[in-house]
Tab-separated table of C-alpha atoms and ligand atoms in Angstrom:
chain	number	residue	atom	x	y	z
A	1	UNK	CA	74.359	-30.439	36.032
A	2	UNK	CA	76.372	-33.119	33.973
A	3	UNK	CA	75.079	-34.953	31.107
A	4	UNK	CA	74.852	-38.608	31.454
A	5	UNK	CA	74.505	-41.372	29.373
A	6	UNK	CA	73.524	-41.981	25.673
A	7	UNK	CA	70.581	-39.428	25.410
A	8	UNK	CA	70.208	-36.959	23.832
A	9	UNK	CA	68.676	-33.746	26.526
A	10	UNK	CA	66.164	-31.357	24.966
A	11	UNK	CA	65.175	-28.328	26.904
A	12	UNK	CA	61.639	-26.789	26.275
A	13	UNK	CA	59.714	-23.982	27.900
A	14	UNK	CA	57.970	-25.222	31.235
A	15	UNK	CA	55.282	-23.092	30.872
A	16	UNK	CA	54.360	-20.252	28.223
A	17	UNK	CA	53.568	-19.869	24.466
A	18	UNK	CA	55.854	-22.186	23.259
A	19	UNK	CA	54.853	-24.745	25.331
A	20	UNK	CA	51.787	-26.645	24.049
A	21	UNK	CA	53.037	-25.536	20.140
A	22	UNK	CA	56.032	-27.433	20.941
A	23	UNK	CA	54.662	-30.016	22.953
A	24	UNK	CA	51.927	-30.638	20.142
A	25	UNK	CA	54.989	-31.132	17.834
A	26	UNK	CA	56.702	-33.476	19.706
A	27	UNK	CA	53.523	-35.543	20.318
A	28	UNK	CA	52.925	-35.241	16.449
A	29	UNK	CA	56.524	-36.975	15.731
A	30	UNK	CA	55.208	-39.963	17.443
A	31	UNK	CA	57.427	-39.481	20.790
A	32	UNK	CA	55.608	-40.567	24.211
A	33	UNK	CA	57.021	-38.796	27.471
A	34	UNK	CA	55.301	-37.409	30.522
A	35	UNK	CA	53.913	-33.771	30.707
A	36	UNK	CA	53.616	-33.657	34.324
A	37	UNK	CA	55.077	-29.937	34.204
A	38	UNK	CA	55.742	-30.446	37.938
A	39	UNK	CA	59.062	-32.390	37.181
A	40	UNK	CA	62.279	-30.818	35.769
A	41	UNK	CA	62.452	-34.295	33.268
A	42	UNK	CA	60.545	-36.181	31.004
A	43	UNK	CA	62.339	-39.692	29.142
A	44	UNK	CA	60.668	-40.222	26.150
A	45	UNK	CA	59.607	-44.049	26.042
A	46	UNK	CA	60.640	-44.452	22.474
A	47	UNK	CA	63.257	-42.551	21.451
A	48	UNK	CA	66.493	-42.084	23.415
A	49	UNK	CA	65.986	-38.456	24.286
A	50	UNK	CA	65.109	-37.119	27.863
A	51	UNK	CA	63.122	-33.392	27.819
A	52	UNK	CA	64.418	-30.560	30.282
A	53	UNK	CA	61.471	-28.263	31.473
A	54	UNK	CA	62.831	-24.556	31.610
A	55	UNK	CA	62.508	-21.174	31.415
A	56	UNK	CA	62.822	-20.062	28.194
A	57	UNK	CA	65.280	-17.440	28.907
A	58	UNK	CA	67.859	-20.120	30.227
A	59	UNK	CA	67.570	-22.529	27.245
A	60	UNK	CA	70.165	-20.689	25.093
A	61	UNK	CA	72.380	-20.878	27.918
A	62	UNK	CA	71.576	-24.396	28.554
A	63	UNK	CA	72.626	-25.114	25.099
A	64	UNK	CA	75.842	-23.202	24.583
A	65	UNK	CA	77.042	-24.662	27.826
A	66	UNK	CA	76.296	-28.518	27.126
A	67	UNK	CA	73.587	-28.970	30.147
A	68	UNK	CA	71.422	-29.962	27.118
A	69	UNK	CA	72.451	-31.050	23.731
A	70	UNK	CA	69.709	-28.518	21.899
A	71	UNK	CA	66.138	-26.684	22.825
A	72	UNK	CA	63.174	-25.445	21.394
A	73	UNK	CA	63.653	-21.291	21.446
A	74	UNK	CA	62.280	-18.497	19.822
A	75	UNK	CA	65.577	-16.569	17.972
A	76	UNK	CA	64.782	-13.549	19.717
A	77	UNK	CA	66.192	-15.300	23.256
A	78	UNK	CA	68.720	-16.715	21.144
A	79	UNK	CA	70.034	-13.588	19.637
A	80	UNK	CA	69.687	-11.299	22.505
A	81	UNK	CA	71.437	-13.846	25.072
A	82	UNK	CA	74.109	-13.972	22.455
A	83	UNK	CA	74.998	-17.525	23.125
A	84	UNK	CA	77.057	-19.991	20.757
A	85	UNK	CA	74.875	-22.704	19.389
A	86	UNK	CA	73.437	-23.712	15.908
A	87	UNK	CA	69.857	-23.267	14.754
A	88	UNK	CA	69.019	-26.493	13.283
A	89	UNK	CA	65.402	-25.922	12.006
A	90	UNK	CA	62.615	-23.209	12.437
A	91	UNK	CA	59.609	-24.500	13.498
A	92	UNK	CA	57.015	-22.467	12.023
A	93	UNK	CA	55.330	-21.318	15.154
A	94	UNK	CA	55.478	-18.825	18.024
A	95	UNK	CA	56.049	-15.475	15.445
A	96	UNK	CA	56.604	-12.368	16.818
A	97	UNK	CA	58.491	-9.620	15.968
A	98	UNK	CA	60.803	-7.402	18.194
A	99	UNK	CA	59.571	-3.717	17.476
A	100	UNK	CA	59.911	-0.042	18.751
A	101	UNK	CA	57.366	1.572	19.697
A	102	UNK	CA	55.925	4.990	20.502
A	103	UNK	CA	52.753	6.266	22.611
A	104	UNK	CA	49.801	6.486	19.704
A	105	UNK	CA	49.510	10.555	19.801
A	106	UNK	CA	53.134	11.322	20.241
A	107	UNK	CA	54.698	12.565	16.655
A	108	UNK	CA	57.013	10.233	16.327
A	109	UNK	CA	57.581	8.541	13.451
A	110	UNK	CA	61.095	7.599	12.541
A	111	UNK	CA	63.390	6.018	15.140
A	112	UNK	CA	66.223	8.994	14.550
A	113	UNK	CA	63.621	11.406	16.092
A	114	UNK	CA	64.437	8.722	19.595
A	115	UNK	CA	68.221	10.417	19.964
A	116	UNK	CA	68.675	10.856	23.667
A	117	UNK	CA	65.347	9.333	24.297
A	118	UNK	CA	64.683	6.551	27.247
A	119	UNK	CA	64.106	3.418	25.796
A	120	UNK	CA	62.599	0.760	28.266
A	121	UNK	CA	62.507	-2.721	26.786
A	122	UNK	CA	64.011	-6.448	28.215
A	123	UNK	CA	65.939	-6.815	24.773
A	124	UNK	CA	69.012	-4.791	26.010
A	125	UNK	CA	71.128	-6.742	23.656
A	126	UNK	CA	69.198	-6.561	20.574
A	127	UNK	CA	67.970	-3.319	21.203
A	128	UNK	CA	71.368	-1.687	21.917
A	129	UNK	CA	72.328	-3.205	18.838
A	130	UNK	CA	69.722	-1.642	16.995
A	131	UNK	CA	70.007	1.559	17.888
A	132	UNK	CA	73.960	1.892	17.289
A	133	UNK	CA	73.449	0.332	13.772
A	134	UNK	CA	70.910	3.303	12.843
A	135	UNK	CA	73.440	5.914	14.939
A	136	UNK	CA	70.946	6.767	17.227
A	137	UNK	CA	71.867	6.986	20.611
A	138	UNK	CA	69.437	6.435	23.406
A	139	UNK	CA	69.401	5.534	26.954
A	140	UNK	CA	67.685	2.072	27.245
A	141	UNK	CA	66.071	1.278	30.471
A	142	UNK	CA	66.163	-2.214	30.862
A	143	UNK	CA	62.984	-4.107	32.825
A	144	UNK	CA	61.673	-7.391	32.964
A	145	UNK	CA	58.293	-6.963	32.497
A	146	UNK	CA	54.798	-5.138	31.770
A	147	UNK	CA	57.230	-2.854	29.383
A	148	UNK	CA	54.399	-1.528	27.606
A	149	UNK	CA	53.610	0.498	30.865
A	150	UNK	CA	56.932	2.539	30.793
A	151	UNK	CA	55.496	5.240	29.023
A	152	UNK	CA	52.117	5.917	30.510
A	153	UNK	CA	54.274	5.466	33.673
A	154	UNK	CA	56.701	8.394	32.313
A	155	UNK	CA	59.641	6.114	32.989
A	156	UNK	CA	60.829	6.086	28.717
A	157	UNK	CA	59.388	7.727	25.812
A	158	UNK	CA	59.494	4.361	23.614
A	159	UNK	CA	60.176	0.773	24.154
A	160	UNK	CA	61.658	-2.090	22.368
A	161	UNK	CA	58.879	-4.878	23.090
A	162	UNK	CA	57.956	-8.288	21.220
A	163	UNK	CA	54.618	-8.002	19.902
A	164	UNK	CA	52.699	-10.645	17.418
A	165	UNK	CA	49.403	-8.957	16.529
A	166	UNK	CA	50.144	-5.372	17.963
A	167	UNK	CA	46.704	-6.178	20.165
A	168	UNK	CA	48.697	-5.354	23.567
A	169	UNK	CA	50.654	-2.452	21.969
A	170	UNK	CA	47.585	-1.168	20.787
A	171	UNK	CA	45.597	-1.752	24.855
A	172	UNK	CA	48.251	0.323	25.400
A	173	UNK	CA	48.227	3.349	23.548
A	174	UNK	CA	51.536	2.259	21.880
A	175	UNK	CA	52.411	2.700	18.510
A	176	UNK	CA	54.760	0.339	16.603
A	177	UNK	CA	57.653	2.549	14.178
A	178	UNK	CA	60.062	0.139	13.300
A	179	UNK	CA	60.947	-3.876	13.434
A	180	UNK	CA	64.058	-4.558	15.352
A	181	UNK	CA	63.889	-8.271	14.181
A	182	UNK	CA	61.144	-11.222	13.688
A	183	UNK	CA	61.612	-14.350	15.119
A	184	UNK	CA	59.895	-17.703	15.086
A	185	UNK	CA	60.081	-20.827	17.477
A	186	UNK	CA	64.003	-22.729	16.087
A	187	UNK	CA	65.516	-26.123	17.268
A	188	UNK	CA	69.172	-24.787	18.528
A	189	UNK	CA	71.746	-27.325	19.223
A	190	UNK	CA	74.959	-27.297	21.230
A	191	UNK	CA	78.154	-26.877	18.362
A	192	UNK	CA	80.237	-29.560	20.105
A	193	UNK	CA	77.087	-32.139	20.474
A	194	UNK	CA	76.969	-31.759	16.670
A	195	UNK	CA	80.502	-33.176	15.984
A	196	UNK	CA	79.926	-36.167	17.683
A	197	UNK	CA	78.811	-38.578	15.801
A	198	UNK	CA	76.765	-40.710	18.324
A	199	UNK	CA	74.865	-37.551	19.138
A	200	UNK	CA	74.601	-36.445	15.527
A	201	UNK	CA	73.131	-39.539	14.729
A	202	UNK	CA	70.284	-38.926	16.620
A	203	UNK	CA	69.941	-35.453	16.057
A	204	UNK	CA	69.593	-36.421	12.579
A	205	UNK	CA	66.949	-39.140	13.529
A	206	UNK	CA	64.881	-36.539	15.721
A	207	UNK	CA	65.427	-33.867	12.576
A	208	UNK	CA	63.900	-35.994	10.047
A	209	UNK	CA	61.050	-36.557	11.912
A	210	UNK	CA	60.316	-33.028	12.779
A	211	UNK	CA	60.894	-31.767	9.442
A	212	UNK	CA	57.972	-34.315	8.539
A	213	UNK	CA	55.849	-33.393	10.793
A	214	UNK	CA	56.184	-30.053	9.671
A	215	UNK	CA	55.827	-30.283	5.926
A	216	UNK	CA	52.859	-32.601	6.732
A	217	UNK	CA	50.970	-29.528	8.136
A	218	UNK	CA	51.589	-27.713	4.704
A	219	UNK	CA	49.427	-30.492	2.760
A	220	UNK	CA	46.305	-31.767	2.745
A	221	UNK	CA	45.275	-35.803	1.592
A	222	UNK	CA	42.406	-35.265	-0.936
A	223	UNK	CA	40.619	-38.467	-2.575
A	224	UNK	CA	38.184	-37.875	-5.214
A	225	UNK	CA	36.275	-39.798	-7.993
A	226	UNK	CA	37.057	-38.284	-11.565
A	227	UNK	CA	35.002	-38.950	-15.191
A	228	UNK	CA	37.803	-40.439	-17.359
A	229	UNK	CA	36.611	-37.764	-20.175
A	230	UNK	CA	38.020	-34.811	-16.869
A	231	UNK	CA	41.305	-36.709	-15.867
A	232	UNK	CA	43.656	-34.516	-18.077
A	233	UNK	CA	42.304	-31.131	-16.670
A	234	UNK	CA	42.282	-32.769	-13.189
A	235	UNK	CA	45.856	-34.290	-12.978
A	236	UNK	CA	46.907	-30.738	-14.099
A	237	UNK	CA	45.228	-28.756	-11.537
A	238	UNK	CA	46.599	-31.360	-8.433
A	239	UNK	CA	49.584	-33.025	-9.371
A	240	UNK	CA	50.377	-33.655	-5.818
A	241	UNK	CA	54.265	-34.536	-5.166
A	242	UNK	CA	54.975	-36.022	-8.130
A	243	UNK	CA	51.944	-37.000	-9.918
A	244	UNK	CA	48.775	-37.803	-8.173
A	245	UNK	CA	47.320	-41.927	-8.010
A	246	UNK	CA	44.860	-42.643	-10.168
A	247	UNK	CA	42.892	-46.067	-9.296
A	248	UNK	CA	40.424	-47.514	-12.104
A	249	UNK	CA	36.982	-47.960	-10.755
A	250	UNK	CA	34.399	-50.758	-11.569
A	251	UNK	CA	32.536	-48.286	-13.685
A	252	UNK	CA	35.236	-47.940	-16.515
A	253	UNK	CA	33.806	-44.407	-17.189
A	254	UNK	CA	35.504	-43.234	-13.960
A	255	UNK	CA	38.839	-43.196	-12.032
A	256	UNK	CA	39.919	-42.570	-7.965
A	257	UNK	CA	42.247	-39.870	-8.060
A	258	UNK	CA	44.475	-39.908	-5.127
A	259	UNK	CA	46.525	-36.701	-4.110
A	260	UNK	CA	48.266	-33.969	-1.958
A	261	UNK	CA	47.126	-30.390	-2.325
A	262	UNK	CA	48.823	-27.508	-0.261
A	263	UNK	CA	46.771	-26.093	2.522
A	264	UNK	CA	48.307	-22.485	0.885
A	265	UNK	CA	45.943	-22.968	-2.165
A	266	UNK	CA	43.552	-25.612	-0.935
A	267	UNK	CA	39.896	-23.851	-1.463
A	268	UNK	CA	41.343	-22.532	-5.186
A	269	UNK	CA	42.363	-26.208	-6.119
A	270	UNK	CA	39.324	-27.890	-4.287
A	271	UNK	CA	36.854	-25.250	-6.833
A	272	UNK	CA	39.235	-26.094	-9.856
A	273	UNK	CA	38.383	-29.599	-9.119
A	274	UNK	CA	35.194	-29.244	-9.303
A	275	UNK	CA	34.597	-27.396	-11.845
A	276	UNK	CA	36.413	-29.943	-13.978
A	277	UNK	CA	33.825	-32.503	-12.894
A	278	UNK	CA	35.308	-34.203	-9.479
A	279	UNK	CA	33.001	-35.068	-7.282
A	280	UNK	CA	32.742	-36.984	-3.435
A	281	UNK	CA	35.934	-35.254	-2.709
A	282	UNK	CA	37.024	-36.723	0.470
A	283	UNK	CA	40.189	-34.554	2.188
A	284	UNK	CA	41.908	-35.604	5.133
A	285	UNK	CA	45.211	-34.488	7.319
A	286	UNK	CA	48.106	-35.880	6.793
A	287	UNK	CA	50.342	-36.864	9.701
A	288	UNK	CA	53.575	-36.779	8.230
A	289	UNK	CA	55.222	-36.512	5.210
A	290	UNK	CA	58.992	-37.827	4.349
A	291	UNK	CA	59.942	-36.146	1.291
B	1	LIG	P1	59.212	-17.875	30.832
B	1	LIG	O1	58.414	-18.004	32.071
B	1	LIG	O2	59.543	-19.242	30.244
B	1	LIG	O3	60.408	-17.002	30.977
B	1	LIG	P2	58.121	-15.735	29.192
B	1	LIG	O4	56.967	-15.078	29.865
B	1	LIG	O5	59.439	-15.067	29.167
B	1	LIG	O6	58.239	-17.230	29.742
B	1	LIG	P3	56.430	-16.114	26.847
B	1	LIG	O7	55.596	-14.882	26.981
B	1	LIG	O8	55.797	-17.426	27.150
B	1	LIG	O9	57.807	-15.994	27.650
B	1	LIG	O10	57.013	-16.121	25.372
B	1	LIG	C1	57.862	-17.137	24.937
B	1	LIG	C2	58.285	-16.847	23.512
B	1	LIG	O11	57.126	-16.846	22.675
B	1	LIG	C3	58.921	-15.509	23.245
B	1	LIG	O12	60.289	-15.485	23.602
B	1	LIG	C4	58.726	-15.375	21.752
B	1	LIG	O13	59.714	-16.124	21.070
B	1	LIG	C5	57.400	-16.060	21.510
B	1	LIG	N1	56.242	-15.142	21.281
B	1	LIG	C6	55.314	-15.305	20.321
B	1	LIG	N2	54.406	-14.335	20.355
B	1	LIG	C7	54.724	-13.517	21.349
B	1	LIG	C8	54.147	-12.316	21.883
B	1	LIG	N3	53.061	-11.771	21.379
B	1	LIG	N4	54.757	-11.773	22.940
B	1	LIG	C9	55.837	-12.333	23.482
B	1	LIG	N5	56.422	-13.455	23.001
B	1	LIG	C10	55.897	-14.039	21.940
B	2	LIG	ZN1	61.143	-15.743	29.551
């Protein structure tokens, strides 16, 4: 496949957990493209950038080798396929870590007691990697899926298996003893696309707006009407960005404050609020933030 023209190609996962997160992104940022998962390509109808519907195992690939000038990943593809490309930006989504683990009853509890174990697991790369760095030779057992079975099926005494909550580890009997790595959805861009400028240009473009639809999700908008007498005690508890809007009212006893409160601490600051005398707090999302 050759690239053509001025747009900029982003591959995405066709269909699995990274899908609708990223596809919710994307939507977020204002783009408008197709999602008829049928077709190999979407063009976005207002930005110059055309989306490649994948397998998220070939996206790395895709990158390195120029078919597509970046993709939407999680690292643990990227650092087990080994490819050349740049991560760009996490994206705060699609968590999981890469683990080893043990069935529940066995005594296991320290990844040296593994030494000449079989260790099934589709993470060759990272796993093998793993293992030398801690000395501990094994013989992994490579499979493409269902690893969690390997042991009930007497096939390897441990595995080396991507889990987020440790719910299907635990369905399983499994036992989790160490963290190979932890990963998160990342934009990844081909190294050459970067250097040219064109194509940086609008990497840049598409960057900016990501990054603000991210940091938007970290905030809430809260509007809220203030006694004059409380302002000092509420502009200290939400200061917002810089320092929150205050708007004078009719009544000249009271003010509008205006501001942004992280979702992190947003029920502490809402009861600080409060209790300094804010009332009809009114809190809404906001859709993006440029900072
Ligand atoms: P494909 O058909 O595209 O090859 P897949 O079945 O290999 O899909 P998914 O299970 O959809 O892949 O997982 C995609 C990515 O989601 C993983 O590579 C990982 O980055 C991330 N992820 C988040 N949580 C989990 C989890 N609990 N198990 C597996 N992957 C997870
Ligand atoms: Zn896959």
């Amino acid at each position: 496949m050759q690239q053509s023209g001025q747009n900029l190609r982003l591959a995405i996962q066709k269909d699995g957990r990274l899908t609708q997160p990223t596809l919710d992104l994307l939507r977020a940022v204002g783009l408008e493209f197709e999602t008829y998962r049928a077709r190999l390509f979407a063009a976005c109808r207002n930005f110059e950038l055309e989306l490649l519907y994948v397998r998220d195992d070939d996206i790395s690939e895709y990158v390195a080798e120029g078919v597509v000038d970046l993709g939407i990943v999680g690292q643990n593809l990227v650092v087990e396929s080994g490819f050349d490309v740049c991560e760009l930006l996490p994206l705060r989504f699609g968590y999981c870590s890469l683990v080893v683990a043990v069935p529940k009853d066995s005594t296991i509890q320290r990844v040296e007691e593994l030494r000449g174990a079989k260790i099934a697991t589709s993470y060759p790369q990272s796993a093998g990697r793993y293992f030398s760095s801690h000395g501990v030779e094994v013989s992994l057992i490579p499979v493409s899926g269902s690893v969690e079975l390997a042991p009930a099926l007497g096939v390897a005494s441990g595995i080396v298996e991507l889990t987020a909550t440790g719910s299907t580890l635990r369905i399983n009997d499994l036992r989790a003893i160490d963290t190979v790595l932890t990963s998160q959805a990342a934009v990844i861009a081909n190294p050459a696309a970067l250097e040219r400028l064109e194509k940086r240009r609008k990497i840049d473009r598409l960057l900016m707006r990501l990054r603000a639809a991210l940091v938007a999700r970290d905030y809430k908008y809260v509007m809220m009407n203030v006694p004059k007498a409380a302002l000092r005690q509420v502009e200290e508890v939400a200061h917002g960005m810089k320092s929150p809007t205050i708007v004078e009212l009719a009544d000249p006893n009271w003010v509008a404050v205006h501001t942004a409160v992280r979702e992190e601490f947003f029920w502490e600051v809402i009861e600080k609020l409060r209790d300094a005398g804010a009332s009809e707090i009114l809190v809404s999302p906001i859709e993006k933030m440029i900072v």
